[in-house]
mmCIF file of C-alpha atoms in Angstrom:
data_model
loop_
_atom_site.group_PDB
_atom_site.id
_atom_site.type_symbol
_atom_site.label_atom_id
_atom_site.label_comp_id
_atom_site.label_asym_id
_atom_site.label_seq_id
_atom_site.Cartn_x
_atom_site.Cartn_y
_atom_site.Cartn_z
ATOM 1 C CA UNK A 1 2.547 -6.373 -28.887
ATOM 2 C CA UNK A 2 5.630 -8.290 -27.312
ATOM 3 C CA UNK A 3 6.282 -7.777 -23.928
ATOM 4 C CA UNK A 4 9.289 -5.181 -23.041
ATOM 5 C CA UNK A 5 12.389 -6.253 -24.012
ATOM 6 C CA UNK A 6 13.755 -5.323 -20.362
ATOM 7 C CA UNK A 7 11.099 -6.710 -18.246
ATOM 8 C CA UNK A 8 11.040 -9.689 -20.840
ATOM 9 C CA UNK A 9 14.241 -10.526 -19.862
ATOM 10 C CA UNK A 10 13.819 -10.245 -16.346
ATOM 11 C CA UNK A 11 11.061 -12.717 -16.345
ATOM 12 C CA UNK A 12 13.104 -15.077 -18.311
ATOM 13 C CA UNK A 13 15.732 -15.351 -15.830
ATOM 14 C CA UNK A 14 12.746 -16.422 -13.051
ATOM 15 C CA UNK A 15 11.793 -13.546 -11.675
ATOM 16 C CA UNK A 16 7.981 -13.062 -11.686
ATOM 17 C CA UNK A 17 7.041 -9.707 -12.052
ATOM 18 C CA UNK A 18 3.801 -8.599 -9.816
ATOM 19 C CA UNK A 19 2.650 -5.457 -9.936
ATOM 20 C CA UNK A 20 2.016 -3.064 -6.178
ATOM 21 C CA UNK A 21 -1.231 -1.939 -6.764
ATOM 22 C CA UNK A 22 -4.932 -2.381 -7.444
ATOM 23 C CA UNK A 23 -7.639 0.001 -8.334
ATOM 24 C CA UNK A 24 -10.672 -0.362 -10.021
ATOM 25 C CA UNK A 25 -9.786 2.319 -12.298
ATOM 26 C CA UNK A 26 -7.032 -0.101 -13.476
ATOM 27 C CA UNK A 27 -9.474 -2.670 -13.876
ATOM 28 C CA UNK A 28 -12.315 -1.531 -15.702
ATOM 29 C CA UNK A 29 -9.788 0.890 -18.171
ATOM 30 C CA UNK A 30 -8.532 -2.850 -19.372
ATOM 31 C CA UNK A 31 -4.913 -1.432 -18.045
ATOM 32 C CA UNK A 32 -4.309 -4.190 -15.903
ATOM 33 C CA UNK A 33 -4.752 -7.088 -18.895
ATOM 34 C CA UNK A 34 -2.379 -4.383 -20.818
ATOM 35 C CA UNK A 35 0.302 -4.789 -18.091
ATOM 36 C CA UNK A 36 0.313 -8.610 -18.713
ATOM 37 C CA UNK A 37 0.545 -8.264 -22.249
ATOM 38 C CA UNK A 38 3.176 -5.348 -22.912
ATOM 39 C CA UNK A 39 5.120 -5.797 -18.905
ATOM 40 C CA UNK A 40 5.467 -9.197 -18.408
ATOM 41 C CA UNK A 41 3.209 -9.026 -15.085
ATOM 42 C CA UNK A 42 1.701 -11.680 -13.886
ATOM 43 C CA UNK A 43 0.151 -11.112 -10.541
ATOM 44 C CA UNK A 44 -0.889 -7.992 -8.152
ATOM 45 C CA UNK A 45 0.075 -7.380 -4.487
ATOM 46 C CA UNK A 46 -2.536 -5.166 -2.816
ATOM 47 C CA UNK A 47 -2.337 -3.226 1.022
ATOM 48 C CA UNK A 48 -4.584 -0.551 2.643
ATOM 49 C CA UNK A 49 -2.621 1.449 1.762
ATOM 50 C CA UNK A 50 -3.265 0.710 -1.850
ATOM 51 C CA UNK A 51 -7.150 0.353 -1.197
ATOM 52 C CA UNK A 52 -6.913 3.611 0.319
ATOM 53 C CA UNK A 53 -5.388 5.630 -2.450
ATOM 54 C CA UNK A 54 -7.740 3.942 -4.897
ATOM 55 C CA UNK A 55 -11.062 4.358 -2.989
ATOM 56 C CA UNK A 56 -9.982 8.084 -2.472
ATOM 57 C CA UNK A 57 -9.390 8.895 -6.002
ATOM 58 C CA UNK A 58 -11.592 9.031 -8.993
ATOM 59 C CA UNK A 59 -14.883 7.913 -9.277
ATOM 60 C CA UNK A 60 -14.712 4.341 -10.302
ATOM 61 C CA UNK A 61 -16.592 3.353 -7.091
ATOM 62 C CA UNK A 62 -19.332 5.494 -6.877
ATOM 63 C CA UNK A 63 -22.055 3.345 -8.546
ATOM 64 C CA UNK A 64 -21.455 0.685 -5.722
ATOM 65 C CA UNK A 65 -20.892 3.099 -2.884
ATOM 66 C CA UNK A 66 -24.605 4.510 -3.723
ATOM 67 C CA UNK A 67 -25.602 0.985 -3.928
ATOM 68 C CA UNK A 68 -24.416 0.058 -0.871
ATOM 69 C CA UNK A 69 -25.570 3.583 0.802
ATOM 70 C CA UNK A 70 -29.203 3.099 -0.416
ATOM 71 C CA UNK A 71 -29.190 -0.325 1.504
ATOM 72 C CA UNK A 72 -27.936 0.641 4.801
ATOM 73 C CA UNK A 73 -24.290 -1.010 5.049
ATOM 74 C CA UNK A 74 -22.189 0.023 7.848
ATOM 75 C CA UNK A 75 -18.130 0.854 6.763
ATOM 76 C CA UNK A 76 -16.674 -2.351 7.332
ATOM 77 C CA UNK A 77 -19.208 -3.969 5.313
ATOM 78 C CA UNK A 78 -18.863 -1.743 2.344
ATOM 79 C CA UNK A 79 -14.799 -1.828 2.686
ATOM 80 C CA UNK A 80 -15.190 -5.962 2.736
ATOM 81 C CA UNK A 81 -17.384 -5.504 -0.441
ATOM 82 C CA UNK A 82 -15.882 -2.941 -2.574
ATOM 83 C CA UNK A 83 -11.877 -4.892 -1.595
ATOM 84 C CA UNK A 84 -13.253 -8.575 -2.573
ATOM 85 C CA UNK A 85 -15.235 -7.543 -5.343
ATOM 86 C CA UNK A 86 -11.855 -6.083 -7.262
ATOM 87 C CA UNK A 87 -9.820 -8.650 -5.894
ATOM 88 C CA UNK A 88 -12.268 -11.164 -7.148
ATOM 89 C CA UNK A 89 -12.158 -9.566 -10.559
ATOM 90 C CA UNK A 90 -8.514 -8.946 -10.580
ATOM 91 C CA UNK A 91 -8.256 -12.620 -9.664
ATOM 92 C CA UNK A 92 -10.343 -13.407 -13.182
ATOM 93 C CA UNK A 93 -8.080 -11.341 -15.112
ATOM 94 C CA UNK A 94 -5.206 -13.511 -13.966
ATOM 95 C CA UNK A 95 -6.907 -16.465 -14.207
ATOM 96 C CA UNK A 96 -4.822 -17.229 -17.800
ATOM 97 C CA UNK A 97 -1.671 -16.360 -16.149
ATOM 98 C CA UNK A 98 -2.665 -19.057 -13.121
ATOM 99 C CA UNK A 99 -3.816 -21.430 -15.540
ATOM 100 C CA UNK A 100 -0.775 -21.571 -17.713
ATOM 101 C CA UNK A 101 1.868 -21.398 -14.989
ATOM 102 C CA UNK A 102 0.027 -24.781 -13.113
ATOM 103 C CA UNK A 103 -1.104 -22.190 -9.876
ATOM 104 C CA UNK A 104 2.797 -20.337 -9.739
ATOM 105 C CA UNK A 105 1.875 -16.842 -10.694
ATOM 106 C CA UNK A 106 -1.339 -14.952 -11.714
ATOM 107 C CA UNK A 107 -1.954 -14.406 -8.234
ATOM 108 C CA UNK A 108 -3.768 -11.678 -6.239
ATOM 109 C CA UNK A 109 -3.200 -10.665 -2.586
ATOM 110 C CA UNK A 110 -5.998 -9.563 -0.047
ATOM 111 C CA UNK A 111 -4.801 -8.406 3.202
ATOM 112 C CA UNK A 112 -6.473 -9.377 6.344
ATOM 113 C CA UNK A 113 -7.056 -6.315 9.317
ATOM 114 C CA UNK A 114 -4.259 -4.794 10.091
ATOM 115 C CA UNK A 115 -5.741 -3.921 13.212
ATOM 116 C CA UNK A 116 -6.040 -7.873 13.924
ATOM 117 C CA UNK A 117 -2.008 -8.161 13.521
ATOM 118 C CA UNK A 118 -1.491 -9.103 17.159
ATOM 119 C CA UNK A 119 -4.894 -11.248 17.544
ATOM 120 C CA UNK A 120 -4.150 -14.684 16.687
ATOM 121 C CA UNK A 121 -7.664 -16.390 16.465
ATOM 122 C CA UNK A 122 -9.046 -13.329 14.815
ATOM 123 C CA UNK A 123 -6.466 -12.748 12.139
ATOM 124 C CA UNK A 124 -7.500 -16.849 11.164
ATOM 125 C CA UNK A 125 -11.068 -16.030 11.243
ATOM 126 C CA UNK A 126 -10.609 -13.153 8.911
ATOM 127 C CA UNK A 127 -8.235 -15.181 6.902
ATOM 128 C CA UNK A 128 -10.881 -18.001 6.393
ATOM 129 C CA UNK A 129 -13.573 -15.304 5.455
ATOM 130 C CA UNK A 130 -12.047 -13.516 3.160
ATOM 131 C CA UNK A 131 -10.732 -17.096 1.693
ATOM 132 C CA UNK A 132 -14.393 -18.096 1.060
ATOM 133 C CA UNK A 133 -15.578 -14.239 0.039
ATOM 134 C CA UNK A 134 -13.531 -14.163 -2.896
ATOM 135 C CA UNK A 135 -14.115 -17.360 -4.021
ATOM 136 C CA UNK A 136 -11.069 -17.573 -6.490
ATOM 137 C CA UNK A 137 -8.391 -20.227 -6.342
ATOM 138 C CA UNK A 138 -5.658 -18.031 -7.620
ATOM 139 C CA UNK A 139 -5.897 -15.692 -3.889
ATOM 140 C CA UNK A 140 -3.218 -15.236 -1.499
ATOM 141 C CA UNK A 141 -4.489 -14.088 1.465
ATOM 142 C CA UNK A 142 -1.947 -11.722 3.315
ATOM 143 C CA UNK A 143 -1.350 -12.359 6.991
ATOM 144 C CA UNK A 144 0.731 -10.393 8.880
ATOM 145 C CA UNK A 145 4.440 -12.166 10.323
ATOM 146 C CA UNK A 146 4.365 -10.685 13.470
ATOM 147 C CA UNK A 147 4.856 -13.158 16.158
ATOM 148 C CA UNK A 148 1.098 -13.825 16.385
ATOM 149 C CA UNK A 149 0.555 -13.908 13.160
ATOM 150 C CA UNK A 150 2.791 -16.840 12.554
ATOM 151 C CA UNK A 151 0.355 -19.604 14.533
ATOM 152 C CA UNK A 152 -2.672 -18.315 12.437
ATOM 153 C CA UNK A 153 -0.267 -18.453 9.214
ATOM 154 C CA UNK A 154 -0.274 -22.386 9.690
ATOM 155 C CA UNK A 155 -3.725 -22.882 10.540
ATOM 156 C CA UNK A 156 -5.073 -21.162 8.017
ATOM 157 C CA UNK A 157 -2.838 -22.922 5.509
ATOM 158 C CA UNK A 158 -3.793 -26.213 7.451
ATOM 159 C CA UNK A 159 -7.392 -25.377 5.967
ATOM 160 C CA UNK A 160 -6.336 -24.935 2.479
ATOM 161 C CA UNK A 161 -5.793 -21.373 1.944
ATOM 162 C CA UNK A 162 -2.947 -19.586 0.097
ATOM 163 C CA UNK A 163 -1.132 -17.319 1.958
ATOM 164 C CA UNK A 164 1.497 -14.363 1.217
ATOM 165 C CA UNK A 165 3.131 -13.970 4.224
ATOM 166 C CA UNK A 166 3.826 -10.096 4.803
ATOM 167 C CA UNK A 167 6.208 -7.190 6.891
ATOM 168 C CA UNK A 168 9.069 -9.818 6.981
ATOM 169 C CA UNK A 169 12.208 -7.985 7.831
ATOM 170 C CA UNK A 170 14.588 -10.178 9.308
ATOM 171 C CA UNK A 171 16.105 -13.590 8.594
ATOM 172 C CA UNK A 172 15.674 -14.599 11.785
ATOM 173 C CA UNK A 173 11.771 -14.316 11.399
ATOM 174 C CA UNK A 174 12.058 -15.425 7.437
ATOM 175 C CA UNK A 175 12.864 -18.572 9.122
ATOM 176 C CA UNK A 176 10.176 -18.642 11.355
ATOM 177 C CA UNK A 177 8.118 -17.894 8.569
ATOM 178 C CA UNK A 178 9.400 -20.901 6.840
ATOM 179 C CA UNK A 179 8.777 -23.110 9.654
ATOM 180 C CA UNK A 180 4.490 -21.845 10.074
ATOM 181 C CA UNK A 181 4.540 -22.806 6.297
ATOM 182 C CA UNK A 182 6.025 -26.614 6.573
ATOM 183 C CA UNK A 183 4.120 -26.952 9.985
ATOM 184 C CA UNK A 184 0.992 -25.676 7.867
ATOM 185 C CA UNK A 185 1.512 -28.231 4.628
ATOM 186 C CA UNK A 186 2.040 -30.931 6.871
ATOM 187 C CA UNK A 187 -1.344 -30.077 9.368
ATOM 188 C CA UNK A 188 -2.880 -29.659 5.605
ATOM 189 C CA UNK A 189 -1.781 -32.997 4.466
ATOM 190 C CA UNK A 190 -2.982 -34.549 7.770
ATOM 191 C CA UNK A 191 -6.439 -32.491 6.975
ATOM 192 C CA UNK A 192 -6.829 -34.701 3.887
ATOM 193 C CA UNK A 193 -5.624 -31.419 1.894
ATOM 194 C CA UNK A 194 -4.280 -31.501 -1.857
ATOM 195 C CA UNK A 195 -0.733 -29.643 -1.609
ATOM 196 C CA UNK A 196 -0.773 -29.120 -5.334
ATOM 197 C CA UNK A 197 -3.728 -26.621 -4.611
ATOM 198 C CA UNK A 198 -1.858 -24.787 -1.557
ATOM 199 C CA UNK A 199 0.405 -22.031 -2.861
ATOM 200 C CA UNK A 200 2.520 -18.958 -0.489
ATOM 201 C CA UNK A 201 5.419 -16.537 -0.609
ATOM 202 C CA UNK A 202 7.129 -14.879 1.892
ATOM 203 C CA UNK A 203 7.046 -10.899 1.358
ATOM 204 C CA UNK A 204 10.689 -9.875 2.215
ATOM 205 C CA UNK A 205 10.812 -5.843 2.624
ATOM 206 C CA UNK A 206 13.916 -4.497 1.394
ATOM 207 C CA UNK A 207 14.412 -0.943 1.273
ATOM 208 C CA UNK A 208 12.488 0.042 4.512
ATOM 209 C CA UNK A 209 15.757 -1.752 5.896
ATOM 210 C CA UNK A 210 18.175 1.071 4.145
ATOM 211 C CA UNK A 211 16.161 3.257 5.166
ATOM 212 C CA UNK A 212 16.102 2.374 8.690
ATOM 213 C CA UNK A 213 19.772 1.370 8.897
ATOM 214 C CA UNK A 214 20.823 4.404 6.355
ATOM 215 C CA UNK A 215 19.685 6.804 9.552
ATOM 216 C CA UNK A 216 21.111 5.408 11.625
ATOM 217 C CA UNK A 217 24.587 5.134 10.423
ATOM 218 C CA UNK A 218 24.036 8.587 9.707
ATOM 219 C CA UNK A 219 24.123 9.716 12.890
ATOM 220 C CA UNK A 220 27.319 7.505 13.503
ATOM 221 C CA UNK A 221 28.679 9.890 10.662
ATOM 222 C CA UNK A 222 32.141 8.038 10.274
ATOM 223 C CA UNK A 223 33.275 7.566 7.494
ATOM 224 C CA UNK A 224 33.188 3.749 7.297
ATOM 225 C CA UNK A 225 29.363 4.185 8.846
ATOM 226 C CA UNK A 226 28.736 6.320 5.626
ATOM 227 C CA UNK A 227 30.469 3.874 3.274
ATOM 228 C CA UNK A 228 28.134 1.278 4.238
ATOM 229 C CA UNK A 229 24.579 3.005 3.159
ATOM 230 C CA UNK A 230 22.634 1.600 1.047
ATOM 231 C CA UNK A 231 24.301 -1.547 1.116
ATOM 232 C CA UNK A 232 22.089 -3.458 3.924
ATOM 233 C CA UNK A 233 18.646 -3.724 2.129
ATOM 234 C CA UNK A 234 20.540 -5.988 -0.577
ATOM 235 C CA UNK A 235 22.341 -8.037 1.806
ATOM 236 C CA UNK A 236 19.847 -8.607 3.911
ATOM 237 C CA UNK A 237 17.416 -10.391 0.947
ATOM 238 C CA UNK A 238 20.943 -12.132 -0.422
ATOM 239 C CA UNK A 239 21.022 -13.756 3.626
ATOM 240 C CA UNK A 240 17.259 -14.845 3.079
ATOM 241 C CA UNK A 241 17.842 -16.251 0.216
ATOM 242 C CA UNK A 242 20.757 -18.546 1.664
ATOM 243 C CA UNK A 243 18.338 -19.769 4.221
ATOM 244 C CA UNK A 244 15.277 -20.464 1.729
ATOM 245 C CA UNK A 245 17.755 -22.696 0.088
ATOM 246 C CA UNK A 246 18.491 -24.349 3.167
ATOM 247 C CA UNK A 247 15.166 -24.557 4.299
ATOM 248 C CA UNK A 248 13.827 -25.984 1.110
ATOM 249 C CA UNK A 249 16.374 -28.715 0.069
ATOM 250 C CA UNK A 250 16.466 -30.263 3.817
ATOM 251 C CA UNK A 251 14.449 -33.753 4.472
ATOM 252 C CA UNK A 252 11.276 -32.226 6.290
ATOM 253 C CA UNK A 253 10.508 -30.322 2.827
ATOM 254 C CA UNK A 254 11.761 -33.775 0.600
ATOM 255 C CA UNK A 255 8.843 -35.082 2.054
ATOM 256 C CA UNK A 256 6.192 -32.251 1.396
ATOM 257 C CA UNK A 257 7.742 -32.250 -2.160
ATOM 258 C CA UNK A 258 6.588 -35.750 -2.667
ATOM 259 C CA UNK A 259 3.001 -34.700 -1.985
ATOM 260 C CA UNK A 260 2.887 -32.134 -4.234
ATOM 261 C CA UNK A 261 4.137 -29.421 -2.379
ATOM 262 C CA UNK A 262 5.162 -25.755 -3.895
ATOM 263 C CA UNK A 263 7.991 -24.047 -2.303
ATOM 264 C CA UNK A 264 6.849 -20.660 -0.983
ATOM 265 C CA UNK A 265 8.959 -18.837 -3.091
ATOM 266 C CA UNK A 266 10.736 -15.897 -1.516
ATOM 267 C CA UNK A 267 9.283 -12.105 -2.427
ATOM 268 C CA UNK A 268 11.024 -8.962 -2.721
ATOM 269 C CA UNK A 269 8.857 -6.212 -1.482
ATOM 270 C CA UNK A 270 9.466 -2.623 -1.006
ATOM 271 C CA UNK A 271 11.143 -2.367 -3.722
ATOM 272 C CA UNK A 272 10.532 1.412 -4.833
ATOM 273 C CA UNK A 273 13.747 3.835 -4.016
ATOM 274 C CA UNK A 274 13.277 5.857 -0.862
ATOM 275 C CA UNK A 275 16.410 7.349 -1.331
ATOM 276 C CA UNK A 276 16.664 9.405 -4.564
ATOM 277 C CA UNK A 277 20.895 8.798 -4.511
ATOM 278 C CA UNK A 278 20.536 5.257 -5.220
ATOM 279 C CA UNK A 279 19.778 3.947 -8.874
ATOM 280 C CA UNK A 280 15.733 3.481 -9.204
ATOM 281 C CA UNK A 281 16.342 -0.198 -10.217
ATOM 282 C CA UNK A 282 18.625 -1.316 -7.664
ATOM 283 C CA UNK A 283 16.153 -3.550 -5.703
ATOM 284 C CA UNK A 284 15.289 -5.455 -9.079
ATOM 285 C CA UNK A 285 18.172 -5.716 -10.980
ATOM 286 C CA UNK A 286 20.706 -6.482 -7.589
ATOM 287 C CA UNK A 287 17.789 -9.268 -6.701
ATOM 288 C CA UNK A 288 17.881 -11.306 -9.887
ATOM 289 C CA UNK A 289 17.710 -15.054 -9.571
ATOM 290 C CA UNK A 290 15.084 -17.742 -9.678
ATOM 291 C CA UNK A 291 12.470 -18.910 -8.286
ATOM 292 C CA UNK A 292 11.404 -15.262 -6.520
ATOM 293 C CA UNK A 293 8.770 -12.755 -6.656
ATOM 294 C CA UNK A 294 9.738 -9.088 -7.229
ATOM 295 C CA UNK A 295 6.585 -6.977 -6.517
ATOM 296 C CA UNK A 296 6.912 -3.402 -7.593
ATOM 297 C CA UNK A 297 4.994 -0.057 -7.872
ATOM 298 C CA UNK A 298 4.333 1.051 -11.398
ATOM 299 C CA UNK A 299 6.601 3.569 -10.921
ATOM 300 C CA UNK A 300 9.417 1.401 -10.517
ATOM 301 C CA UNK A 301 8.137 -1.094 -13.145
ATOM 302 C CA UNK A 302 8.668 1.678 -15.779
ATOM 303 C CA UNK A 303 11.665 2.578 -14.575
ATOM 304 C CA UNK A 304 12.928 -0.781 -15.238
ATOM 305 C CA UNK A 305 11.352 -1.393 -18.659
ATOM 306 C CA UNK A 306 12.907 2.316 -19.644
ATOM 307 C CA UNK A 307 16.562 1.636 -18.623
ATOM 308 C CA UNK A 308 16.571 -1.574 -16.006
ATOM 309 C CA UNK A 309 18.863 -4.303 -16.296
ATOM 310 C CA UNK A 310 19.581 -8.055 -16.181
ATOM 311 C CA UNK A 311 23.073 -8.629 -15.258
ATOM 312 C CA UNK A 312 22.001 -12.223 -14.211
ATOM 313 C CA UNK A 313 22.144 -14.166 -10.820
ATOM 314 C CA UNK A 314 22.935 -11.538 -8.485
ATOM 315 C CA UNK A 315 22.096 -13.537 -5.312
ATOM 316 C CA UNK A 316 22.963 -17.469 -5.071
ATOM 317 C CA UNK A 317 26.041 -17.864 -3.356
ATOM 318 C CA UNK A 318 26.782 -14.373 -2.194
ATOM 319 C CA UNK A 319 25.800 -15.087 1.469
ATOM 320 C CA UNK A 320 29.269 -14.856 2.834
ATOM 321 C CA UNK A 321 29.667 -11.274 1.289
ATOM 322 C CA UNK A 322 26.272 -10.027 2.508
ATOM 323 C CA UNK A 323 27.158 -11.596 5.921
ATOM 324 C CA UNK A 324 30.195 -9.385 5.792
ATOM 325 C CA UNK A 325 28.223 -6.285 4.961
ATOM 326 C CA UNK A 326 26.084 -7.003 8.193
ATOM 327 C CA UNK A 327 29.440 -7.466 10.532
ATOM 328 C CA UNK A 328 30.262 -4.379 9.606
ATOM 329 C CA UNK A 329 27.186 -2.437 10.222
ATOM 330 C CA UNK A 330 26.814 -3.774 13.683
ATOM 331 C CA UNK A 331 30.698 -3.187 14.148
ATOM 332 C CA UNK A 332 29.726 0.676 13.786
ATOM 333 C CA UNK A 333 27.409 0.650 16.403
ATOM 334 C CA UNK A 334 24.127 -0.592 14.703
ATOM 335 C CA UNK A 335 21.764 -2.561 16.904
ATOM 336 C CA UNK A 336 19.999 -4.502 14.198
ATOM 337 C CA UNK A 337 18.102 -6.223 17.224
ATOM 338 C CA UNK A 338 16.283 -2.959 17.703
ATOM 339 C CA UNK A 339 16.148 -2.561 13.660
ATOM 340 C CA UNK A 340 14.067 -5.446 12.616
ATOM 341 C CA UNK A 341 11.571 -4.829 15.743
ATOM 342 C CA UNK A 342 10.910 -0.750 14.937
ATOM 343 C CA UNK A 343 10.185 -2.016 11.371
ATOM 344 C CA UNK A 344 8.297 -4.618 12.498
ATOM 345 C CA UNK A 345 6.401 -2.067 14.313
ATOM 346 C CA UNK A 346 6.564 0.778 11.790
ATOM 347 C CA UNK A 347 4.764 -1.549 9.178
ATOM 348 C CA UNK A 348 1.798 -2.847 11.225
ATOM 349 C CA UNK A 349 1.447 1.015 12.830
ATOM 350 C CA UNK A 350 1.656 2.215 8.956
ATOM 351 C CA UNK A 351 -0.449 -0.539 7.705
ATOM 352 C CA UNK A 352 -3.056 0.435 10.530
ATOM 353 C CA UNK A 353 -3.011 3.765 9.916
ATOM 354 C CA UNK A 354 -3.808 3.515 6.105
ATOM 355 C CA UNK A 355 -6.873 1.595 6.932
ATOM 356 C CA UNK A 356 -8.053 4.318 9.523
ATOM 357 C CA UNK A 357 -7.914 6.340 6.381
ATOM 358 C CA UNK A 358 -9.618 3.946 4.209
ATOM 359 C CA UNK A 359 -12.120 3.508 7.097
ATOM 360 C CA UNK A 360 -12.593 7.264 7.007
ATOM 361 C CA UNK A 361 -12.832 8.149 2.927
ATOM 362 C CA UNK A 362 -15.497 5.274 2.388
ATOM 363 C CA UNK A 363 -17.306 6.186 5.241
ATOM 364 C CA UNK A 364 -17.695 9.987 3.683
ATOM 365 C CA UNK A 365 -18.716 8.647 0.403
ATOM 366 C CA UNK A 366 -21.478 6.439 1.973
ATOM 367 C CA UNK A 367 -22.624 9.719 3.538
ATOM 368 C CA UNK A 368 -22.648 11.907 0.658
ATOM 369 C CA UNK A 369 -24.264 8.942 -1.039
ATOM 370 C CA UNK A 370 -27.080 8.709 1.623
#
């Protein structure tokens, strides 16, 4: 079977199409490989959050939570061991994908400890482990960009490893993003590293912005507040855009290129709807343009192969318009200062608080299993 016309298309005009979630259940049912065949997918973001919902549902993982029961492993043992080993065999799936796209797509993110998002040296420890757990050279392993999180970024691509870069909200820290990623290649390259091999993108949240800034104009309540909701969550991926074409066509990455460097391509995350008013499609179809990643819940991937579309490049060159959208939220009243830090916040406390959860369902099934 072809691929859907819709999500066809949308690949065509250089958007790669990753999938928001993982499950074993997805896995072993063979409805992952059907994704890439019929949806045009061709790699898989995963989160505790994700590994949460899928370890608490169904009984896909029973067999290795007994196993892992009958020999005495403690809950972050069995969490390492049931994540990597689905990882590792989503990774195989995609390994067609990786191979035909020379390392671009068919890739598969692993998050490290949220709980390690402020803990430099141990979020690069973690990142190296899970690197050599999984074994697979089509990984990503996802590392936090809080301000900590930036050094070990660069070290651990210094040592080789593939990184997606996640909870980016602001271009301000996109470009500081940018910067761990060059500093990393070129550490790498000292290293005695192959750049062809090292691969990242930078996860770019978009509608946890509307949401935030949505509220808050709210409560503003003016009319020209009101006017301006929904509009900031675009405009603030069209602005980091802008700078990832500034950052990568400047000298310092001219001579990365040369090595066989890959840009780290720019990735739109967040992409589901929060706000049932807005069209379910609008953080796909108002993202369109090459080179990025748009990573979306299945829920919003059929929403977009039922009635999505491709109106084409709906973000080079628009800079100066989304800058004008962003004057006049902070001419109402907005602090978007305070914005980008309570999401910042929000996503690690979020993040840590769905593995608390996943900490807490494996650790009943090892129980009932023992």
């Amino acid at each position: 079977m072809a691929p859907n016309e819709r999500l066809a298309a949308l690949s065509a005009a250089g958007v790669s199409i990753w999938l928001d979630d993982l499950s074993r259940e997805r896995l072993t049912s063979g409805n992952l490989q059907e994704l890439i065949t019929d949806s045009a997918v061709s790699g898989v973001t995963t989160n505790p959050t994700i590994f949460a919902a899928a370890v608490a549902n169904g009984e896909a993982y029973d067999a290795q939570v007994r196993e892992l029961a009958a020999r005495g492993a403690d809950v972050g043992d069995a969490i390492r061991e049931i994540t990597v080993a689905d990882v590792q065999n989503a990774c195989d799936v995609f390994s067609g994908t990786w191979e035909s796209t020379g390392g671009v797509d068919g890739r598969v993110s692993l998050e490290v400890s949220p709980l390690l998002a402020h803990d430099t040296d141990a979020t690069l420890a973690e990142a190296l482990d899970l690197w050599k757990a999984v074994d697979r050279p089509n990984l990503l392993v996802k590392i936090p960009a809080t301000q900590e999180g930036l050094s070990a970024i660069s070290s651990a691509l210094a040592e080789g490893v593939s990184v997606n870069v996640t909870l980016i909200f602001s271009v301000e820290r996109y470009r500081d993003v940018m910067n761990a990623y060059l500093d990393g290649l070129e550490r790498a390259s000292a290293n005695g590293q192959t750049l062809g091999g090292i691969a990242s993108v930078a996860s770019f949240f978009v509608s946890r912005v509307d949401t935030e800034i949505d509220k808050r104009l709210e409560k503003i309540g003016t009319d020209e507040a009101l006017a301006l909701r929904g509009k900031a969550g675009v405009a603030n991926s069209r602005l980091a855009y802008a700078a990832f074409e500034d950052v990568f066509q400047g000298t310092r990455w001219a001579q990365l290129t040369a090595q066989g460097a890959k840009a780290q391509r720019p990735l739109w995350a967040s992409t589901g709807v929060k706000n049932p008013d807005y069209s379910d499609t609008m953080y796909v179809t108002e993202l369109v343009v090459a080179d990025t990643v748009n990573t979306m819940p299945e829920k919003t991937l059929k929403a977009f192969a039922d009635h999505g579309e491709v109106k084409g490049d709906r973000v080079a060159g628009t800079s100066a318009q989304a800058q004008e959208v962003f004057d006049a939220v902070a001419a109402q009243g907005v602090d978007l200062t305070d914005v980008f830090l309570v999401l910042e916040n929000e996503g690690v406390d979020k993040f840590e608080k769905s593995w608390t959860e996943l900490q807490e369902s494996v650790k009943g099934q090892l129980d009932a299993a023992r």
